[in-house]
Tab-separated table of C-alpha atoms in Angstrom:
chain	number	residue	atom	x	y	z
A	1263	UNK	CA	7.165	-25.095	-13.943
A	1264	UNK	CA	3.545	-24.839	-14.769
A	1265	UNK	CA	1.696	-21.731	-16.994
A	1266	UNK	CA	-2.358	-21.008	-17.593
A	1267	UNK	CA	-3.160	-20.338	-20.873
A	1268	UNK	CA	-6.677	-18.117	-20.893
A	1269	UNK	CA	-8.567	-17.349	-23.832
A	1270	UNK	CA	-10.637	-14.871	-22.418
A	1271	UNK	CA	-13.952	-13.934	-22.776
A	1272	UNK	CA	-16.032	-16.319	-21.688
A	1273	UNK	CA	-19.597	-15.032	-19.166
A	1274	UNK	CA	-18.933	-17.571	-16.419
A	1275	UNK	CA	-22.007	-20.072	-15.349
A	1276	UNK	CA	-23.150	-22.301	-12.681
A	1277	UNK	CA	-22.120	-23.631	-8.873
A	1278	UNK	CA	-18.625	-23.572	-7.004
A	1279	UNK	CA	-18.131	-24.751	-3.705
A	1280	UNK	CA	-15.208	-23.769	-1.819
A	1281	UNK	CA	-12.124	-25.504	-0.474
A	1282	UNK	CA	-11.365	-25.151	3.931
A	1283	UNK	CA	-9.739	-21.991	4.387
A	1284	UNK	CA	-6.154	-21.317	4.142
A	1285	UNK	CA	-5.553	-19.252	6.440
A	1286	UNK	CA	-7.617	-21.110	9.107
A	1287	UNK	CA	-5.799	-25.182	8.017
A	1288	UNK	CA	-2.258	-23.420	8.696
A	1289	UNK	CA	-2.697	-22.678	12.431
A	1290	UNK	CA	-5.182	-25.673	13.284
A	1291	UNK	CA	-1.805	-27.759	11.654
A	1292	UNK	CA	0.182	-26.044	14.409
A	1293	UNK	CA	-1.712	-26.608	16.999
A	1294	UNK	CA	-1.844	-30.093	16.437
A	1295	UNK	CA	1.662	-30.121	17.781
A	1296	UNK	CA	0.223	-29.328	21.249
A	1297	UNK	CA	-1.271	-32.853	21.998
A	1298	UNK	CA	-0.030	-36.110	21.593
A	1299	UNK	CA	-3.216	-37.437	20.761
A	1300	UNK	CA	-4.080	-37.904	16.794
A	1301	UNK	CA	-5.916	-35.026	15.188
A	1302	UNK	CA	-7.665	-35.699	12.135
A	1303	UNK	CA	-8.381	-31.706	9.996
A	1304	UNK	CA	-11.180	-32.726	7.479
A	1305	UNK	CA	-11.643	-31.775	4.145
A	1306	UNK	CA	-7.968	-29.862	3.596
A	1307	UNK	CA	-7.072	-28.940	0.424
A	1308	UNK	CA	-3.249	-30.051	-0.688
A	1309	UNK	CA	-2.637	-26.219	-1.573
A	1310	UNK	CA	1.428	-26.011	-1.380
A	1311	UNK	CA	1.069	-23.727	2.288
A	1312	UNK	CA	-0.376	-27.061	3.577
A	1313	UNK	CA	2.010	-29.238	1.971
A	1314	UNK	CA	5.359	-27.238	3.721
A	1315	UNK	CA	3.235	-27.030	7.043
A	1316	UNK	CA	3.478	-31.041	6.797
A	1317	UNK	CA	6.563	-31.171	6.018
A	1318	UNK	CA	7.897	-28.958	8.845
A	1319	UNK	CA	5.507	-31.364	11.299
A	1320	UNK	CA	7.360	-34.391	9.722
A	1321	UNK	CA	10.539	-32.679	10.689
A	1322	UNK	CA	9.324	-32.050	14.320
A	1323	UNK	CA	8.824	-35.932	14.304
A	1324	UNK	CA	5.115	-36.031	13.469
A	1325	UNK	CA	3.263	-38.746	11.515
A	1326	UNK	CA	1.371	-36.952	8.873
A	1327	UNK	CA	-0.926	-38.300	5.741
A	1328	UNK	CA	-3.481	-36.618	3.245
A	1329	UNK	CA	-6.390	-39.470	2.852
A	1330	UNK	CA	-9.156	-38.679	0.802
A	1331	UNK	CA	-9.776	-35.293	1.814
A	1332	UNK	CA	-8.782	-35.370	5.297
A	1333	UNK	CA	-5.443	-34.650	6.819
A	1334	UNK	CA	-4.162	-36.912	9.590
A	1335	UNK	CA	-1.675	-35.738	12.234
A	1336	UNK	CA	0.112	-37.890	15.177
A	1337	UNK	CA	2.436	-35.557	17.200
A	1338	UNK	CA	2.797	-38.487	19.713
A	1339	UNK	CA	6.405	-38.668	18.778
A	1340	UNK	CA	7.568	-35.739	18.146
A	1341	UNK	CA	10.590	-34.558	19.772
A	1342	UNK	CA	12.457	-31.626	17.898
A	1343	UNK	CA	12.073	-28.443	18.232
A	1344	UNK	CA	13.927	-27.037	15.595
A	1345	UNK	CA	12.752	-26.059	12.070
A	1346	UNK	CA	14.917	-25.742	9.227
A	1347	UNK	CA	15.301	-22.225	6.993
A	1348	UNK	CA	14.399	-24.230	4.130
A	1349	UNK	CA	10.935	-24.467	5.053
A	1350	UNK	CA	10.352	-21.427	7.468
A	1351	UNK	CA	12.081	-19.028	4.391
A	1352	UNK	CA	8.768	-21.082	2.118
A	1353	UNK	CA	6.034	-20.149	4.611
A	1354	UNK	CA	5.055	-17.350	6.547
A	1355	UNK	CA	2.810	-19.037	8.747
A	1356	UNK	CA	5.719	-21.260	10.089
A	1357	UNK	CA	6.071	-18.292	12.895
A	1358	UNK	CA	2.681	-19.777	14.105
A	1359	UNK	CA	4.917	-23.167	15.630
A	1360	UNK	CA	7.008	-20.551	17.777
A	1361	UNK	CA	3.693	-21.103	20.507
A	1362	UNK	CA	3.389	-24.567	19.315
A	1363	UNK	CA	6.539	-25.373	20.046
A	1364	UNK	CA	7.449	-23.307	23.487
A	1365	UNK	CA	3.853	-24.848	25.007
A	1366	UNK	CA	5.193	-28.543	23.958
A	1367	UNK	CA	8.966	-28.431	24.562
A	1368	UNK	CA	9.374	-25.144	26.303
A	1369	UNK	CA	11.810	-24.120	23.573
A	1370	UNK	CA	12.221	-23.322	19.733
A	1371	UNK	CA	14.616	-22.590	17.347
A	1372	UNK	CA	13.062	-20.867	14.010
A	1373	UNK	CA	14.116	-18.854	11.335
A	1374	UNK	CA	12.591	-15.952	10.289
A	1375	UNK	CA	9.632	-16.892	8.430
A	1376	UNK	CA	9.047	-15.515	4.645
A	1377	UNK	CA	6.008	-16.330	2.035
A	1378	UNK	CA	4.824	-13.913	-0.447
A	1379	UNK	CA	6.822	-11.249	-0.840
A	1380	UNK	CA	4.228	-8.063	-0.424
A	1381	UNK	CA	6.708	-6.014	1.924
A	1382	UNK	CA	8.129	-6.211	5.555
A	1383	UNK	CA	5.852	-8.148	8.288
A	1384	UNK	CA	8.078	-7.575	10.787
A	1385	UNK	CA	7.324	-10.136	13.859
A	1386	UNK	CA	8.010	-7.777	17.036
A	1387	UNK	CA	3.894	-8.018	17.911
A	1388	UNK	CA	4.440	-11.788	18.556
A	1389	UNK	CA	8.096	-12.053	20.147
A	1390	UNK	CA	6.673	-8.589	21.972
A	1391	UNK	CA	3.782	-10.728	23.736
A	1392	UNK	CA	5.827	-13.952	24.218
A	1393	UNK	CA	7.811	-12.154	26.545
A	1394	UNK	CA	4.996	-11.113	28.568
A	1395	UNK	CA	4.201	-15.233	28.457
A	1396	UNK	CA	7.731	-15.760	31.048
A	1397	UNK	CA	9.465	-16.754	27.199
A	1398	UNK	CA	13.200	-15.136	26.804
A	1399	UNK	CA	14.087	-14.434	23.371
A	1400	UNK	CA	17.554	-14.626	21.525
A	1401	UNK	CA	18.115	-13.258	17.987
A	1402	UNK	CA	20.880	-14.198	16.101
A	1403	UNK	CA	22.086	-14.873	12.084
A	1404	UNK	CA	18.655	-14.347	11.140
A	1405	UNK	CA	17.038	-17.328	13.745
A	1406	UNK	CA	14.447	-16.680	16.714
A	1407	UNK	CA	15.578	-19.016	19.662
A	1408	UNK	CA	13.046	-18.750	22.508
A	1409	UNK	CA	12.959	-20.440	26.030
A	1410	UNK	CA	10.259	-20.377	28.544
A	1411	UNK	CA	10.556	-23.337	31.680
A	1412	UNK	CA	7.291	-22.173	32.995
A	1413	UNK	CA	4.819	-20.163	30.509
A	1414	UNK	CA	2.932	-18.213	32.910
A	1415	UNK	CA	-0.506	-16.197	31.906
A	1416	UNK	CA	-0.487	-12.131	31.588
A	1417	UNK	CA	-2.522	-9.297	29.996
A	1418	UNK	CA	-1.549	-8.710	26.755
A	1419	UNK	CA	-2.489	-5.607	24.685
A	1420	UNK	CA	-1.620	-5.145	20.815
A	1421	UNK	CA	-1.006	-2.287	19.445
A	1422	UNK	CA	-2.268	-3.676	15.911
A	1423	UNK	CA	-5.145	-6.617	15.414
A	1424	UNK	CA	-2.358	-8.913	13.685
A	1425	UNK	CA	-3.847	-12.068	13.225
A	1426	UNK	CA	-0.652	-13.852	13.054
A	1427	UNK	CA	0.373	-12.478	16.617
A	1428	UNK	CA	-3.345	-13.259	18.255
A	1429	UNK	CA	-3.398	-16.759	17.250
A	1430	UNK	CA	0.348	-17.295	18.092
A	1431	UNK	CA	-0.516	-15.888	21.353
A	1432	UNK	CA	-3.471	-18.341	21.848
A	1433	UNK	CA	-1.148	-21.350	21.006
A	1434	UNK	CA	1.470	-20.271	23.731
A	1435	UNK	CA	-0.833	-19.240	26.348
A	1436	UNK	CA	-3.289	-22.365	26.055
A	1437	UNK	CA	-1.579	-24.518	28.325
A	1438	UNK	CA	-0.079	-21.625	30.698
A	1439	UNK	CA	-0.690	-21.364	34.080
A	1440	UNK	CA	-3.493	-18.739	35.210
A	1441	UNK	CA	-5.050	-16.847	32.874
A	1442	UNK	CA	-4.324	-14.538	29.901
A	1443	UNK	CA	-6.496	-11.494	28.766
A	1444	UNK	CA	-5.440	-10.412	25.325
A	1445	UNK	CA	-6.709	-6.766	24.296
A	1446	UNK	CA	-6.746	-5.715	20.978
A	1447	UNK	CA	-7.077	-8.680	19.220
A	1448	UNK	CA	-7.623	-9.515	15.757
A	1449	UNK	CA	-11.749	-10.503	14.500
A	1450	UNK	CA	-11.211	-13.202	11.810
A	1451	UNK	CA	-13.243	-15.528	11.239
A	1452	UNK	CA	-9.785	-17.673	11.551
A	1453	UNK	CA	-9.286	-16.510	14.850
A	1454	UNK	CA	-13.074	-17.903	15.870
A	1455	UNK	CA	-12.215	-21.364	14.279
A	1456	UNK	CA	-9.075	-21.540	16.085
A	1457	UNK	CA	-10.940	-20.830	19.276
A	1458	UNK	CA	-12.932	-23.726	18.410
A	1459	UNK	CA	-10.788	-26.129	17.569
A	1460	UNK	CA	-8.542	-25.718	20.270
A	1461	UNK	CA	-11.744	-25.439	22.714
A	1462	UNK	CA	-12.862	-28.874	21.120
A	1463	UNK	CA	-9.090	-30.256	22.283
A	1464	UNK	CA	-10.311	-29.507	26.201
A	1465	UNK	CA	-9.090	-25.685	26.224
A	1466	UNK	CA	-11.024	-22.751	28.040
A	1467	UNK	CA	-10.695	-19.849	25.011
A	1468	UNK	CA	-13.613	-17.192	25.000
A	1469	UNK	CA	-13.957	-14.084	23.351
A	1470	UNK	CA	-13.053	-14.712	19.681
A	1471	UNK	CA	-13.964	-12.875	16.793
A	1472	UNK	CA	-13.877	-9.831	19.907
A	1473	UNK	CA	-11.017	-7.888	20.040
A	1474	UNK	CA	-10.862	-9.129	23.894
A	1475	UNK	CA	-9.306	-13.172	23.796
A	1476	UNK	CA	-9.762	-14.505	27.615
A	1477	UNK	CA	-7.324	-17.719	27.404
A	1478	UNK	CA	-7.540	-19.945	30.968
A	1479	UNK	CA	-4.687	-22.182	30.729
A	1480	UNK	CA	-4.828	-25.989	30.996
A	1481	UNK	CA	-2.848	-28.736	31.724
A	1482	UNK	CA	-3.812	-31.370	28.661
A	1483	UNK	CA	-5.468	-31.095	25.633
A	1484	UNK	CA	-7.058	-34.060	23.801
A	1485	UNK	CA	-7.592	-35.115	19.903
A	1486	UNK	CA	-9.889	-34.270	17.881
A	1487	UNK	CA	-11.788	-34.116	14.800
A	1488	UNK	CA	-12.647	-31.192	13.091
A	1489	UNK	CA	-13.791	-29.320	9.862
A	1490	UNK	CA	-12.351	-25.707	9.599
A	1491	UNK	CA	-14.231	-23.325	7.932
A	1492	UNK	CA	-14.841	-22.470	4.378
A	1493	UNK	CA	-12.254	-19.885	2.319
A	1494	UNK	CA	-13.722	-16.425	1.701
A	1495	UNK	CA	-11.040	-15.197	0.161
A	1496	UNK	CA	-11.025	-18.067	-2.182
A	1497	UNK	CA	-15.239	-17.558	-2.373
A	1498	UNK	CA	-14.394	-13.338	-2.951
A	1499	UNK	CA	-12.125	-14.659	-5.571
A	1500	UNK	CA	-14.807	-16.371	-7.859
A	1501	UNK	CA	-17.308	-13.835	-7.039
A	1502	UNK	CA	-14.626	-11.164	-8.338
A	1503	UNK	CA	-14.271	-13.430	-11.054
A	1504	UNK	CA	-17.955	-13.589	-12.368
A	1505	UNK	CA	-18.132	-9.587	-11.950
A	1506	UNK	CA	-15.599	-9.497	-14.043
A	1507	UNK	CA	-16.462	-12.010	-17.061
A	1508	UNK	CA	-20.750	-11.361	-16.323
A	1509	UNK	CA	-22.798	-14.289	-15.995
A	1510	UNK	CA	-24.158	-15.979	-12.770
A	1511	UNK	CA	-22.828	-17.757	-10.405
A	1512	UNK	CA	-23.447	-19.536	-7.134
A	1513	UNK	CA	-20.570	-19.761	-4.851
A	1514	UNK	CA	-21.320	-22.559	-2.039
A	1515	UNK	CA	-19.984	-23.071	1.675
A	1516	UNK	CA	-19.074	-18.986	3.261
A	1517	UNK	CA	-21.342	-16.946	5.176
A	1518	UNK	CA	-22.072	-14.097	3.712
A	1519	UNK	CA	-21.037	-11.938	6.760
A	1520	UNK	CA	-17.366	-13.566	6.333
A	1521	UNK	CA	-17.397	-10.995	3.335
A	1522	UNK	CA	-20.046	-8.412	3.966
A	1523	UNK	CA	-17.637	-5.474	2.841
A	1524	UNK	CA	-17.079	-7.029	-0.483
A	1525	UNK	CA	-20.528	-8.099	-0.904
A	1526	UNK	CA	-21.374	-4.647	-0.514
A	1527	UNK	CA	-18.533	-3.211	-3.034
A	1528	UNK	CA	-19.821	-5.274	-5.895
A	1529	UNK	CA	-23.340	-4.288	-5.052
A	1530	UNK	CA	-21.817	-0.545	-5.509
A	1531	UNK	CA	-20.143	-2.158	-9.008
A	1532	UNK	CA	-23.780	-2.908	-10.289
A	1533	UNK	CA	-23.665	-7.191	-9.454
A	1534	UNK	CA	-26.683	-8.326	-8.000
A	1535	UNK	CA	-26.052	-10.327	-5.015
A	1536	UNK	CA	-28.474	-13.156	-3.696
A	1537	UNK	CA	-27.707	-14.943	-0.132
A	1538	UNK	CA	-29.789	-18.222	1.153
A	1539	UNK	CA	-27.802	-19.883	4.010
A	1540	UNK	CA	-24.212	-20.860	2.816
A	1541	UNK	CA	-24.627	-19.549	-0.860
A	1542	UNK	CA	-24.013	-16.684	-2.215
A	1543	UNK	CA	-25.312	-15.510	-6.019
A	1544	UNK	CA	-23.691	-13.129	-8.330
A	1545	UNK	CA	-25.178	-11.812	-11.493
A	1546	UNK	CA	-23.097	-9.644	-13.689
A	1547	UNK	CA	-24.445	-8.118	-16.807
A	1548	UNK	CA	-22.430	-5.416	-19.080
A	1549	UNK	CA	-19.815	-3.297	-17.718
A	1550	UNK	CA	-19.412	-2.319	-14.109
A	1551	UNK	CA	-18.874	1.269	-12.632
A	1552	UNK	CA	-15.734	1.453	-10.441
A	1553	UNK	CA	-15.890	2.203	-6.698
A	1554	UNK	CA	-14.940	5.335	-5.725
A	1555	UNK	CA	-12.111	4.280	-2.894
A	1556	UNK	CA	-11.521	0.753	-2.071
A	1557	UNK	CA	-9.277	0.801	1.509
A	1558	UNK	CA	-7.896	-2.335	2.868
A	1559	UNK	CA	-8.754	-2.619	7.160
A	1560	UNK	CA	-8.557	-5.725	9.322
A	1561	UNK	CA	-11.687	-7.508	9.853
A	1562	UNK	CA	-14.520	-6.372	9.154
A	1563	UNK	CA	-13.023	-4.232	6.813
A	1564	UNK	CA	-11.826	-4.759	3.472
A	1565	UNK	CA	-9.638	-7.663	3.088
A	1566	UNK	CA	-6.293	-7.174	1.797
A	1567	UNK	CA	-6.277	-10.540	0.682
A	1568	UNK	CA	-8.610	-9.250	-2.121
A	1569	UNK	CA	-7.610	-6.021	-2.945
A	1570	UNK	CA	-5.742	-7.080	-6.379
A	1571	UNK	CA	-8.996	-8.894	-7.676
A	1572	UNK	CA	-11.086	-6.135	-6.770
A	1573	UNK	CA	-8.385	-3.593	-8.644
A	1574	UNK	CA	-8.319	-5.811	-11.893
A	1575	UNK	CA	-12.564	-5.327	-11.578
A	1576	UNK	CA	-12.369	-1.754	-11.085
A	1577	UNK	CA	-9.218	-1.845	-14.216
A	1578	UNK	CA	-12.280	-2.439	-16.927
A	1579	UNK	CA	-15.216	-0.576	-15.022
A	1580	UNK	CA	-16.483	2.376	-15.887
A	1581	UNK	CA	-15.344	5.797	-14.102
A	1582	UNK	CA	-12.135	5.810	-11.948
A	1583	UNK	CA	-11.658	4.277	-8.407
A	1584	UNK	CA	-9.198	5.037	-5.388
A	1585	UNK	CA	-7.247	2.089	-4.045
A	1586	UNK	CA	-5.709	2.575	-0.693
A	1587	UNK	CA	-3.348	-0.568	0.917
A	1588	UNK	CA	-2.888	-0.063	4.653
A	1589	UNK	CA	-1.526	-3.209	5.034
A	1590	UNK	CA	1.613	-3.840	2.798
A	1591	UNK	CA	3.307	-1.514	1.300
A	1592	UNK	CA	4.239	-3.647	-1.655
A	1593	UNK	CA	0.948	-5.123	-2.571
A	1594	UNK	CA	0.430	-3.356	-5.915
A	1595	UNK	CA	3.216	-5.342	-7.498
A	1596	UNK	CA	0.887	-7.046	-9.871
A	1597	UNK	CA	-0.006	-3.459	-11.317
A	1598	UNK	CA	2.674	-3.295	-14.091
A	1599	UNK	CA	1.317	-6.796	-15.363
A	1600	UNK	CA	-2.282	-5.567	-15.863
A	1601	UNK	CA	-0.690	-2.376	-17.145
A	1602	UNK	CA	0.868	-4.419	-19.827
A	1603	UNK	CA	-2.941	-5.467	-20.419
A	1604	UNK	CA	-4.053	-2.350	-21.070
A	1605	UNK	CA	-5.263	-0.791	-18.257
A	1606	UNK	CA	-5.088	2.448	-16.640
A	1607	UNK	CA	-3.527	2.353	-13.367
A	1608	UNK	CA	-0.839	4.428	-11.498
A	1609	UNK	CA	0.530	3.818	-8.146
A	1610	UNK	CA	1.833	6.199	-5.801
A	1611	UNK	CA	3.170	4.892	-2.820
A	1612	UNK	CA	0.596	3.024	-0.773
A	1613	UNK	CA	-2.351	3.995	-3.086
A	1614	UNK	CA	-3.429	2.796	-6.656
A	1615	UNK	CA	-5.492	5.579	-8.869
A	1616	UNK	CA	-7.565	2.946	-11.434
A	1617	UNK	CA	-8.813	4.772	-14.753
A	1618	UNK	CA	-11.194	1.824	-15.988
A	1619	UNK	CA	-10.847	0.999	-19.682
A	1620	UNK	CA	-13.681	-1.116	-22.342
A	1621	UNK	CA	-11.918	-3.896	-22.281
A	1622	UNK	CA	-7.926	-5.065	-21.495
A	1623	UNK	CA	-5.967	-7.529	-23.881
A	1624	UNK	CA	-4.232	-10.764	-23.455
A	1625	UNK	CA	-0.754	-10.749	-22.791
A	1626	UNK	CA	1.874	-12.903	-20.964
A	1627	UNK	CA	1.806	-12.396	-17.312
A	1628	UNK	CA	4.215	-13.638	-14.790
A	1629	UNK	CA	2.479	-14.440	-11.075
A	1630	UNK	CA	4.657	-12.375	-8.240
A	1631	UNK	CA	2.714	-13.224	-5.572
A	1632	UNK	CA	-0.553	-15.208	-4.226
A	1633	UNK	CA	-3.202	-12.925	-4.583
A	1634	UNK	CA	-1.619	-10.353	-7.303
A	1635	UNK	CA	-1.407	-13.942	-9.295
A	1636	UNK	CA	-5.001	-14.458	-8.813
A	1637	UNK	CA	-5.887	-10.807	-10.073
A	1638	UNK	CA	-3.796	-12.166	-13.475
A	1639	UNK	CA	-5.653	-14.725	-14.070
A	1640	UNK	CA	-9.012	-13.147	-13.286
A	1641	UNK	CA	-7.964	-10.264	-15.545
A	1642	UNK	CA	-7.144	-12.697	-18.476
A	1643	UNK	CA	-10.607	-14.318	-17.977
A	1644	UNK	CA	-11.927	-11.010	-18.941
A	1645	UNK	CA	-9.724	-9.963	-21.650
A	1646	UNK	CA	-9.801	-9.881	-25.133
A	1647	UNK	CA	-7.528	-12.737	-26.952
A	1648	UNK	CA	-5.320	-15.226	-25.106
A	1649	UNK	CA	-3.019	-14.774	-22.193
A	1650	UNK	CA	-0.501	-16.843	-20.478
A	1651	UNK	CA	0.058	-16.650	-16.880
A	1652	UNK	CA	3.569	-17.654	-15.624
A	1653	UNK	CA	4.915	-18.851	-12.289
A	1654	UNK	CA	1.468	-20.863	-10.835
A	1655	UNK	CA	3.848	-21.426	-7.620
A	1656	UNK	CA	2.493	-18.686	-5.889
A	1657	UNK	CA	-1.131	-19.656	-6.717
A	1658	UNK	CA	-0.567	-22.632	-5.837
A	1659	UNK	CA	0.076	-21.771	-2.464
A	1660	UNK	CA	-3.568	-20.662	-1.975
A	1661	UNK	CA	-5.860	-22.442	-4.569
A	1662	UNK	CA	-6.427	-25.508	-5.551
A	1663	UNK	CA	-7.615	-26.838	-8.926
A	1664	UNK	CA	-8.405	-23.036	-9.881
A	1665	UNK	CA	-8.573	-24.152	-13.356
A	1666	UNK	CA	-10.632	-27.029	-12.960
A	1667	UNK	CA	-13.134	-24.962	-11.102
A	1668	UNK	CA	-12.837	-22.097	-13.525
A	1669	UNK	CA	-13.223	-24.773	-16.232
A	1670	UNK	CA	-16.629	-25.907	-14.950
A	1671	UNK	CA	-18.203	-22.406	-14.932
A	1672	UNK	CA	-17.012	-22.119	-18.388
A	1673	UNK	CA	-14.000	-20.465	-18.980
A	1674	UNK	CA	-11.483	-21.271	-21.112
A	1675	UNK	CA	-8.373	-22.489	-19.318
A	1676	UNK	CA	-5.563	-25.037	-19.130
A	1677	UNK	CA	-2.415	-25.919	-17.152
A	1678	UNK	CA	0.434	-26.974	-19.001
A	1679	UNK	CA	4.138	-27.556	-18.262
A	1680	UNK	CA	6.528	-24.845	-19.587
């Protein structure tokens, strides 16, 4: 097991460019499964989310190699269509094969899938609208087995933009016959790159980044090359980051309307905020004042996927700020950890109430989850003295080389083996 130790600080200087998105590489790996052709996802980063998604491929009977920077899948083979608990119980996005699978083998056995754990994400959206597909659905000792001879299109309507359930949806209705309208879909920027990836394979997909998905089913789909795009969440990250420690920096390779609502919060924190193209410039200079209310929404709104960062910002601002989570109900687990820091937070069932403080202290930190981990260890950047942040597994699923990229703006922190 791996630990950071931060001696915090440190203003934070120069250019970052971000890694392909997470949350986009995890479903473009499923859908790989639905050709036998070789599909080749450039410039993927081996976070450990990618590294299980590859392994559960391998176990499906896929050929699968990191070179360089470039991920390289063969499905030509593969002939299973059952994936082990291990791996599902690692990954939440594992639920995205349940499409994969049905629109290759017509079946699929899968465990229910796990990941961080922020709180129930109950699946009933997806297993809801693969039964309007033609799919029957067994549960049983906590596995998923679903069967569909014939996947057949339908209108589908959600009753909540889950990503998860719109691009599951979109892997199981790609090859269906007739068409599928799905209403109420989620916006993502994910969603749109799946669209085009699969739409580069020889599917008919429109509407993306709409909350109206028209899918026309096909009957092949080809290989392909592609590059996903660029992290936000990873670019919000470092932008939190530099608001937090001051300095300037220029994060390289988002669009700046990928994360207009944060953009706009730190603006409201006092950063100044430059955009050219793909690059976005932060300048932070003395303390911040806190936003008043900070809600999490799906897109466009306020990413969840950010909210801890932008609560360890608002923990050493000045005033008070209003964090609502209408996501997860367990997201503020990281709170007690920054409380141990120093600052002034109390949380009251889905809402935080942050009473910014000069300046928190180092401490030792344990990482509970992905992004509460990444709040740590932007919070330690900031703070007085040295801190040690424990249990980089759940970072690791998300970033990679934080510390080398941290390192190379200037702050002061190391990896080492406990």
């Amino acid at each position: 097991m791996d630990k950071f130790i931060i001696d915090g600080g440190r203003r934070l200087y120069g250019s970052v460019r971000m890694q392909s998105a997470k949350n986009s590489v995890l479903p473009l790996f499923a859908a790989s499964v639905l050709t036998e052709k070789r599909v080749i996802i450039r410039e993927t980063p081996p976070i450990s989310d990618a590294l299980c998604m590859a392994q559960i491929l391998r176990e499906l009977g896929a050929e699968v190699s990191f070179r360089g920077n470039d991920v390289v899948i063969d499905s030509a083979n593969a002939c299973c269509h059952e994936i082990s608990s291990s791996l599902t119980k690692e990954l939440r996005s594992s639920v995205f094969m349940l499409g994969s699978l049905l629109t290759r083998f017509h079946k699929a056995l899968i465990a229910y899938p796990g990941g961080c754990d922020i709180g129930l994400r109950p699946i009933d959206l997806h297993l809801n609208a693969l039964k309007r597909l033609g799919v029957e659905i067994r549960e049983r000792d906590g596995c998923i087995y679903c069967r569909a001879d014939v996947l057949k299109g339908a209108d589908i309507s959600l009753d909540f933009p889950s990503v998860g359930a719109t691009e599951n949806i979109m892997l199981a209705a790609v090859k269906a016959k007739g068409r599928t309208l799905l209403s109420g879909a989620a916006k993502e920027p994910e969603i749109v790159d799946l669209q085009n990836f699969l739409n580069g394979m020889g599917a008919k997909i429109s509407g993306a980044g709409t909350d109206e998905i028209e899918i026309e089913g096909v009957e092949n789909l080809n290989g392909i090359t592609y590059k996903p795009v660029k992290d936000r969440i990873e670019a919000g990250t470092f932008l939190i980051a530099c608001a937090i420690c001051g300095g300037e920096v220029e994060v390289v390779g988002v669009k700046a309307e990928f994360i207009g609502i944060l953009l706009h919060k730190l603006r409201e924190n006092g950063c100044k905020i430059h955009v050219k193209n793909d690059k976005i410039v932060i300048e932070s200079n003395g303390r911040l004042k806190c936003n008043r209310r900070i809600e999490t929404m799906p897109f466009p709104g306020f990413p969840t996927d950010l909210q801890a960062q932008m609560t360890a910002l608002n923990a050493v601002s000045s005033g008070g700020a209003l964090v609502v989570e209408n996501l997860f109900e367990t997201r503020f687990k990281y709170v007690p950890e920054l409380n141990k820091m120093g600052a002034d937070i109390e949380v009251k069932g889905r809402s935080a109430f942050v009473r910014g403080v000069e300046r928190l202290r180092g401490a030792s930190l344990t990482a509970g989850d992905l992004r509460g981990g990444a709040a740590l260890v932007l919070a330690a950047l900031g703070a007085e003295g040295t801190s040690e942040v424990l249990d980089l597994s759940h970072i690791d699923r998300g970033y990679y080389d934080l510390q080398g990229k941290l390192k190379s703006l200037g702050a002061d922190i190391k990896r080492v083996r406990v």
